[in-house]
GROMACS .gro file of C-alpha atoms in nm:
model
  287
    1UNK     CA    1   0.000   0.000   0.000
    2UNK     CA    2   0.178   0.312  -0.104
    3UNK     CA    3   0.156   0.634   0.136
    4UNK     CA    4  -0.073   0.822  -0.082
    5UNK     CA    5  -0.354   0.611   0.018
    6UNK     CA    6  -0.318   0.626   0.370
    7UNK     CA    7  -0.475   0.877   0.557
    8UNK     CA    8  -0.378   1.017   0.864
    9UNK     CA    9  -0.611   0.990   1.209
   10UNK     CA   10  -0.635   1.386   1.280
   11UNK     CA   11  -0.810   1.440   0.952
   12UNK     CA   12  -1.083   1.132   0.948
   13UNK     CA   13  -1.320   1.332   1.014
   14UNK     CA   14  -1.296   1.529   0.712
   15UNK     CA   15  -1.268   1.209   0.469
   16UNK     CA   16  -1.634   1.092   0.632
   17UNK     CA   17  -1.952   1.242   0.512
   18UNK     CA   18  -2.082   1.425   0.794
   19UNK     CA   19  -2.418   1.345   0.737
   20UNK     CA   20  -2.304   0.929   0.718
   21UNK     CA   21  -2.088   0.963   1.033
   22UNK     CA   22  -2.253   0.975   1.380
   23UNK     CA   23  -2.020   1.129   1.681
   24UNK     CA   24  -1.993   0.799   1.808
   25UNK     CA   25  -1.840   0.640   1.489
   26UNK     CA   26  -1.610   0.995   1.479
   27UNK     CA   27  -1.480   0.916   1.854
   28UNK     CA   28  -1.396   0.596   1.785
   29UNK     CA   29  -1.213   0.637   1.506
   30UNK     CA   30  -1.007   0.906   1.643
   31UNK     CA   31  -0.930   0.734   1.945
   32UNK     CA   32  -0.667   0.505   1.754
   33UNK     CA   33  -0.320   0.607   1.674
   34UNK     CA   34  -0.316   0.513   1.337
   35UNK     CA   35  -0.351   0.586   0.912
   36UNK     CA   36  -0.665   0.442   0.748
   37UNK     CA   37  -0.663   0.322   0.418
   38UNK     CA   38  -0.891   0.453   0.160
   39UNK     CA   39  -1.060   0.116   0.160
   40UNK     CA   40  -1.078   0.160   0.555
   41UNK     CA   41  -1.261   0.456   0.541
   42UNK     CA   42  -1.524   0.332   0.283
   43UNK     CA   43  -1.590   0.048   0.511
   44UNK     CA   44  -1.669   0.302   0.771
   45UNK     CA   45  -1.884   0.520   0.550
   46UNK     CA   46  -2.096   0.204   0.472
   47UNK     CA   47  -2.103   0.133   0.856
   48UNK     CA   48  -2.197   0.486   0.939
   49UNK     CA   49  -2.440   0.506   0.679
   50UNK     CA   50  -2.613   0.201   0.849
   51UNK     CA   51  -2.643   0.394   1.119
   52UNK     CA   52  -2.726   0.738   1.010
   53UNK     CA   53  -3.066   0.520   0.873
   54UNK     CA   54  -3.114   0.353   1.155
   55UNK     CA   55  -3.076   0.661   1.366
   56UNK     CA   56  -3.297   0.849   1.160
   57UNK     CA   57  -3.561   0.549   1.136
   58UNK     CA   58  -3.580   0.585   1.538
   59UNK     CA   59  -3.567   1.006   1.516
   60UNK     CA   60  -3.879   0.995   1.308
   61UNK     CA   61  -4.052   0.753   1.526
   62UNK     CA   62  -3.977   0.968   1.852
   63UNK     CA   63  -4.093   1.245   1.687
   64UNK     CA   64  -4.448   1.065   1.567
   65UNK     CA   65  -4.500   0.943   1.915
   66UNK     CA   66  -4.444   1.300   2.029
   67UNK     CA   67  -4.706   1.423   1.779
   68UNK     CA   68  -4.932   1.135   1.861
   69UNK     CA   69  -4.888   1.235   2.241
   70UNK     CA   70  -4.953   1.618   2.165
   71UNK     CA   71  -5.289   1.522   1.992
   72UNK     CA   72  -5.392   1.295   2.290
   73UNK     CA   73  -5.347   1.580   2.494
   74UNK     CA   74  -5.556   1.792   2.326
   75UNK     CA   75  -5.836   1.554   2.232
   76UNK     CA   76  -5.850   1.460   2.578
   77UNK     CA   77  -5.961   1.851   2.672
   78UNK     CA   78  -6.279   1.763   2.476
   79UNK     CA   79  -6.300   1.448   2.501
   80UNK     CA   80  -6.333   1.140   2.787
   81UNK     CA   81  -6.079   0.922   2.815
   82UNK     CA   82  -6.269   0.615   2.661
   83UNK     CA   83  -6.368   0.811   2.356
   84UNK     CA   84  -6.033   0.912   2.250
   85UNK     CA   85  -5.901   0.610   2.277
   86UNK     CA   86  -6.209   0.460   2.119
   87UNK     CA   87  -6.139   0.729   1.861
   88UNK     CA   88  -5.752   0.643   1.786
   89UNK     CA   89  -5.829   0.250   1.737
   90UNK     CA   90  -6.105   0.318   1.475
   91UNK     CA   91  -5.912   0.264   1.114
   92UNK     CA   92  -6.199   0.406   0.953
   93UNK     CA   93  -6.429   0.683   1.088
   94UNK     CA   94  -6.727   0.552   1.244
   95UNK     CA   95  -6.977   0.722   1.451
   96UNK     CA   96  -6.928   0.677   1.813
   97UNK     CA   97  -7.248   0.615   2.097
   98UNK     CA   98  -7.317   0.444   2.366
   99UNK     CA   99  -7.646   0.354   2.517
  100UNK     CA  100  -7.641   0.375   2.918
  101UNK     CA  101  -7.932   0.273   3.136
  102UNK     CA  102  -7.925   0.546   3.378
  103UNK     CA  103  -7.696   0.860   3.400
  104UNK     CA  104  -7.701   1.131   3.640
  105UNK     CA  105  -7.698   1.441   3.480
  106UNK     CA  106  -7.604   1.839   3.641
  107UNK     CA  107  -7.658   2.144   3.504
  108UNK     CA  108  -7.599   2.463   3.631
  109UNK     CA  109  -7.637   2.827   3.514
  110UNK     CA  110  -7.481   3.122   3.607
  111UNK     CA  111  -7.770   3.406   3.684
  112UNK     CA  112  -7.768   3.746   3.591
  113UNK     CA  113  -7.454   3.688   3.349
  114UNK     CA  114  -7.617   3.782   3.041
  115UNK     CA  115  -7.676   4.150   3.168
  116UNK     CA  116  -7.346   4.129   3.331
  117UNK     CA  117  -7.187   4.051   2.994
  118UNK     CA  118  -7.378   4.297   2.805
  119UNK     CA  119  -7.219   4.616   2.995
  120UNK     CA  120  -6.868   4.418   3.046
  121UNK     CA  121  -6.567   4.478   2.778
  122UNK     CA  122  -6.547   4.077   2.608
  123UNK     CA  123  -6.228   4.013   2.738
  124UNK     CA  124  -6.320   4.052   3.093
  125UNK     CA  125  -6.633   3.877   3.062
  126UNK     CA  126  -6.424   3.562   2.915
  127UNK     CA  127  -6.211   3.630   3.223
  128UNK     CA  128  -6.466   3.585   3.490
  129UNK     CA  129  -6.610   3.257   3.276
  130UNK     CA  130  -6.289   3.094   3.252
  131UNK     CA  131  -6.234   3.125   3.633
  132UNK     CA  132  -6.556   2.987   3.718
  133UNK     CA  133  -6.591   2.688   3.497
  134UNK     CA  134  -6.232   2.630   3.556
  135UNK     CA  135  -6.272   2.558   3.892
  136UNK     CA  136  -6.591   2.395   3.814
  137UNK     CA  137  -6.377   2.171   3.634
  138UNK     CA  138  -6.170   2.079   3.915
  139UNK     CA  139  -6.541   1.988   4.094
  140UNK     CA  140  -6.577   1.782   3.840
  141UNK     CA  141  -6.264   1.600   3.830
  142UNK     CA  142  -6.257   1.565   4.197
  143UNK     CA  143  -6.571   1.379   4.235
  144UNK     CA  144  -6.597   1.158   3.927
  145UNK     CA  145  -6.803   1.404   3.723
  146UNK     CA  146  -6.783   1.392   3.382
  147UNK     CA  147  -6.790   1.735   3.229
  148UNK     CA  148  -6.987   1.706   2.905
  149UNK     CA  149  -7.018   2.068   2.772
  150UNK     CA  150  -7.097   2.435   2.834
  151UNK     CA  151  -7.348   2.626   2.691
  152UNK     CA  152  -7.259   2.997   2.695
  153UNK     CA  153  -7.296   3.065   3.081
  154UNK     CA  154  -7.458   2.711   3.195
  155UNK     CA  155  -7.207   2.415   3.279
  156UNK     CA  156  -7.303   2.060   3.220
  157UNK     CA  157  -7.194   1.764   3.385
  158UNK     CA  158  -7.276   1.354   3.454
  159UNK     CA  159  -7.174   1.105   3.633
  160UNK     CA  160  -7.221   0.705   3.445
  161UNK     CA  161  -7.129   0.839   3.134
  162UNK     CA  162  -6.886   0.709   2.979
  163UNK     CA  163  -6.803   0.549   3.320
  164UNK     CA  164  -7.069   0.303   3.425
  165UNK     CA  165  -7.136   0.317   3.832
  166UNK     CA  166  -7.399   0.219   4.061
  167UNK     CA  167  -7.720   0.460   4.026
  168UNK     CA  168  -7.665   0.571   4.414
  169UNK     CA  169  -7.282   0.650   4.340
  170UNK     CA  170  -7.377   0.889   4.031
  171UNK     CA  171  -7.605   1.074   4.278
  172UNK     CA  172  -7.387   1.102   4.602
  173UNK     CA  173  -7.092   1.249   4.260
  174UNK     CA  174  -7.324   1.491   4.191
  175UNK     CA  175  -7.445   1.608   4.478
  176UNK     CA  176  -7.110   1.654   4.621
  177UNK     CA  177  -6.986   1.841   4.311
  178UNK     CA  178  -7.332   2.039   4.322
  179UNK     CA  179  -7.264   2.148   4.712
  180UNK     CA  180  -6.913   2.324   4.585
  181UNK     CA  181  -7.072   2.520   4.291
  182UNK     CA  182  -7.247   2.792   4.521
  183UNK     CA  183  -6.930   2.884   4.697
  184UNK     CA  184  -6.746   2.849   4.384
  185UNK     CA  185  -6.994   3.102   4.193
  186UNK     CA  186  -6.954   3.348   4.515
  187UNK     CA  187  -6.581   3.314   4.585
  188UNK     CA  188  -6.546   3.478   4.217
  189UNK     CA  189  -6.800   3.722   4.204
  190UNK     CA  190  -6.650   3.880   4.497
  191UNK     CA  191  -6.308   3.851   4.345
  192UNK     CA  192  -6.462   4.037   4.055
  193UNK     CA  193  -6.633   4.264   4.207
  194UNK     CA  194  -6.984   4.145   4.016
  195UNK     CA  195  -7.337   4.036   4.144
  196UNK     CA  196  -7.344   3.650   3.988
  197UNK     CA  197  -7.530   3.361   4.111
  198UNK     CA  198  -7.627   2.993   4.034
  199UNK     CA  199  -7.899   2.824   3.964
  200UNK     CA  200  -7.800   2.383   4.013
  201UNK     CA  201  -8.059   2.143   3.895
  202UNK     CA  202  -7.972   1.732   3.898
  203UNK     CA  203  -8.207   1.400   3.770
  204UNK     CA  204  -8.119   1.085   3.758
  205UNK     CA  205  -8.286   0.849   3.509
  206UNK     CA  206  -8.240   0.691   3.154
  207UNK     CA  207  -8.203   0.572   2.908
  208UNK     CA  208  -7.934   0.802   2.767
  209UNK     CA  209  -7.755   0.810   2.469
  210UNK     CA  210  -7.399   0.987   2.422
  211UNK     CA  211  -7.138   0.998   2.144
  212UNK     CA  212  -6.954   1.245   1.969
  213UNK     CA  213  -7.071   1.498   1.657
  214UNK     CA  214  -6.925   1.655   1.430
  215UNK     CA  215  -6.650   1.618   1.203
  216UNK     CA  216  -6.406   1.940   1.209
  217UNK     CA  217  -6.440   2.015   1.588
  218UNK     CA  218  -6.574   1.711   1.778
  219UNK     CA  219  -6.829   1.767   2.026
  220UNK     CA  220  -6.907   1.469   2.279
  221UNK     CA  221  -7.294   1.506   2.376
  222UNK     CA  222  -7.575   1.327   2.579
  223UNK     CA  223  -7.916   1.288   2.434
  224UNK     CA  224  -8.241   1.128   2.609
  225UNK     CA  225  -8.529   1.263   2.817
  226UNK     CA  226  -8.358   1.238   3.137
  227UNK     CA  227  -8.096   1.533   3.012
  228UNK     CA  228  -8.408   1.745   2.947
  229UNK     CA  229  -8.523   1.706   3.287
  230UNK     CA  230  -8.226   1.792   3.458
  231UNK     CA  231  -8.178   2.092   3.222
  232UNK     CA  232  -8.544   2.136   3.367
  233UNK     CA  233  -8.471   2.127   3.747
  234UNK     CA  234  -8.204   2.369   3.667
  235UNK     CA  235  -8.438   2.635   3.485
  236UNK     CA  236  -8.712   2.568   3.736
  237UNK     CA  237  -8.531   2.618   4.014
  238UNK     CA  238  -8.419   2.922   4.249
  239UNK     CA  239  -8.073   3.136   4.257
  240UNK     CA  240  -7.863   3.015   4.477
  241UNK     CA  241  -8.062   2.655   4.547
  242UNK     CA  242  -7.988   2.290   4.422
  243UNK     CA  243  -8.283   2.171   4.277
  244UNK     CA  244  -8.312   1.760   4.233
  245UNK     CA  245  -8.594   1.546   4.106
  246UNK     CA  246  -8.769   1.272   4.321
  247UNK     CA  247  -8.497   0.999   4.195
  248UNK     CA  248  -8.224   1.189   4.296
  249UNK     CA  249  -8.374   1.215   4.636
  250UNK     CA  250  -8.504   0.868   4.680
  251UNK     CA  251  -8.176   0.762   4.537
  252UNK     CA  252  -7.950   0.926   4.816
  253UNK     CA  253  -8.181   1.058   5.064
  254UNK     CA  254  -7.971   0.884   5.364
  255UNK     CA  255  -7.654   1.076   5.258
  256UNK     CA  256  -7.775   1.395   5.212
  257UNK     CA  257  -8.028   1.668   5.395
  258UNK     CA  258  -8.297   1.797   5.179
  259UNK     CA  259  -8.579   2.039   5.151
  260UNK     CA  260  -8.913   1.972   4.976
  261UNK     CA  261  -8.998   2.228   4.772
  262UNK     CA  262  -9.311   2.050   4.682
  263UNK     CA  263  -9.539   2.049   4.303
  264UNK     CA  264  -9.372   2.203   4.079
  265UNK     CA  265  -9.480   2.255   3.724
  266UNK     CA  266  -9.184   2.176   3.459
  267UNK     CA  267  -9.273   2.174   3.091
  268UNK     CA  268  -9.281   1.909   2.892
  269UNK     CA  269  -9.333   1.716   3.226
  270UNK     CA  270  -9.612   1.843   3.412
  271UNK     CA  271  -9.645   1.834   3.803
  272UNK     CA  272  -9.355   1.719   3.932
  273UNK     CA  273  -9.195   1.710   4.325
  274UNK     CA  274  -8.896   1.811   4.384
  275UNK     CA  275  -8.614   1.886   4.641
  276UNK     CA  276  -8.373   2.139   4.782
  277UNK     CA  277  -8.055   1.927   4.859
  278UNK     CA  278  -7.898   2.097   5.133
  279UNK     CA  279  -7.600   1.926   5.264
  280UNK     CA  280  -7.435   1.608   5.343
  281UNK     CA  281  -7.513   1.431   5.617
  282UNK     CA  282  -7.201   1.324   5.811
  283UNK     CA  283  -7.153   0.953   5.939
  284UNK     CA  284  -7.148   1.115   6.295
  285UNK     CA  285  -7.470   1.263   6.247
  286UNK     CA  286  -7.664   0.908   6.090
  287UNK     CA  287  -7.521   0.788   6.440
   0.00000   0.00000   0.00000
């Protein structure tokens, strides 16, 4: 082998394409005190290139799981849990819904908002929403409530959707997420300095349907009478009270302290009795 194809250890570097030679392969090869051949180094470039693919093969599958992760994320700020992943194992799109035997369904609206946000600049009025069904969120989360939507100032909530549970477990969820919505409403009308209140209405019944709409911006919804009639113990109801129908109270009526309102008269319904749920009622005072 004549000198002229040798080449000397300090320059390797330069003789390997940078884009075929990973540091690794670089280190190694200038960690020997010796010439390569010309041979040598096409070895290496074959080697590296191996690598480079492989490398790269691994780089772009990091980077999809990334992306994959990123649009879990998000979908998971619309959607439950289930659904998305109900979503991602579709290979074609299908229409998701579920049927559910009973469901136990919240709603509750914020009063005197829509005067409030007709003498507010927008931004502030997004403000004081955000905080509200933010923390209403937290409710939510904190007492298996599934949050299904809001509807300009009203929040909606269930609990058995898309997580089946025992009838009395969706009511004691609810009512417990129902007792925190008062104070939450009040703790932020006095940090913004506005007169807001809440109106909370809960039923528990069923048949329910819910799946998710849409196609460019998916929506998860519930459909069935029972949603109607909580919407209807909400609008029926009184500012600052937790309205419930007579299955929510016969449902959890040891748990919880209630006041009957009496007849009340709820369209599409007719006469109807119903309940001011109060409080819970502490093991200590069952005793």
């Amino acid at each position: 082998m004549v000198e002229a194809d040798l080449i000397p250890m300090s320059s390797i570097s330069v003789h390997l394409r940078p884009a075929r030679a990973p540091p690794c392969i670089l280190r190694a090869l200038c960690s020997e005190k010796r010439h390569y051949s010309t041979r040598e180094v096409a070895f290496f470039n074959s080697i590296a290139h191996v690598l480079t693919i492989r490398m790269d093969r691994e780089f772009a599958e990091n980077k999809m799981l990334q992306e994959k992760s990123k649009v879990t994320s998000l979908l998971l700020n619309v959607l439950p849990q289930e659904t998305v992943l109900q979503l991602q194992s579709q290979k074609k799109p299908e229409i998701i819904s579920v049927k559910y035997d009973t469901a136990t369904v919240l709603f509750a609206d914020l009063v005197g908002f829509t005067e409030l946000s007709s003498r507010l600049p927008a931004v502030k009025v997004v403000s004081i929403l955000n905080d509200i069904f933010s923390a209403l969120d937290l409710a939510a989360e904190r007492n298996r409530m599934e949050k299904i939507k809001t509807i300009g100032d009203a929040y909606m909530a269930a609990a058995g959707v898309p997580k089946v549970m025992a009838v009395k477990e969706q009511g004691f969820n609810a009512a417990m997420m129902a007792l925190e919505i008062p104070e939450i409403v009040a703790r932020f009308a006095k940090k913004h300095n506005e007169n807001i209140n809440v109106r909370v209405g809960i039923h528990t019944g069923g048949p329910v349907v819910a799946g998710v709409i849409g196609v460019k911006k998916f929506c998860y919804d519930m459909w069935g009478d029972s949603v109607n009639t909580a919407s209807r113990m909400e609008s029926t109801g009184i500012p600052g009270k937790i309205q419930v129908s007579d299955d929510v109270y016969q449902n959890i009526k040891g748990m919880f302290d209630f006041e009957v309102r009496g007849p009340v008269n709820v369209k599409g319904k007719g006469i109807m009795t119903t309940y001011f749920l109060l409080g819970h009622r502490d093991v200590e005072e069952e005793g």
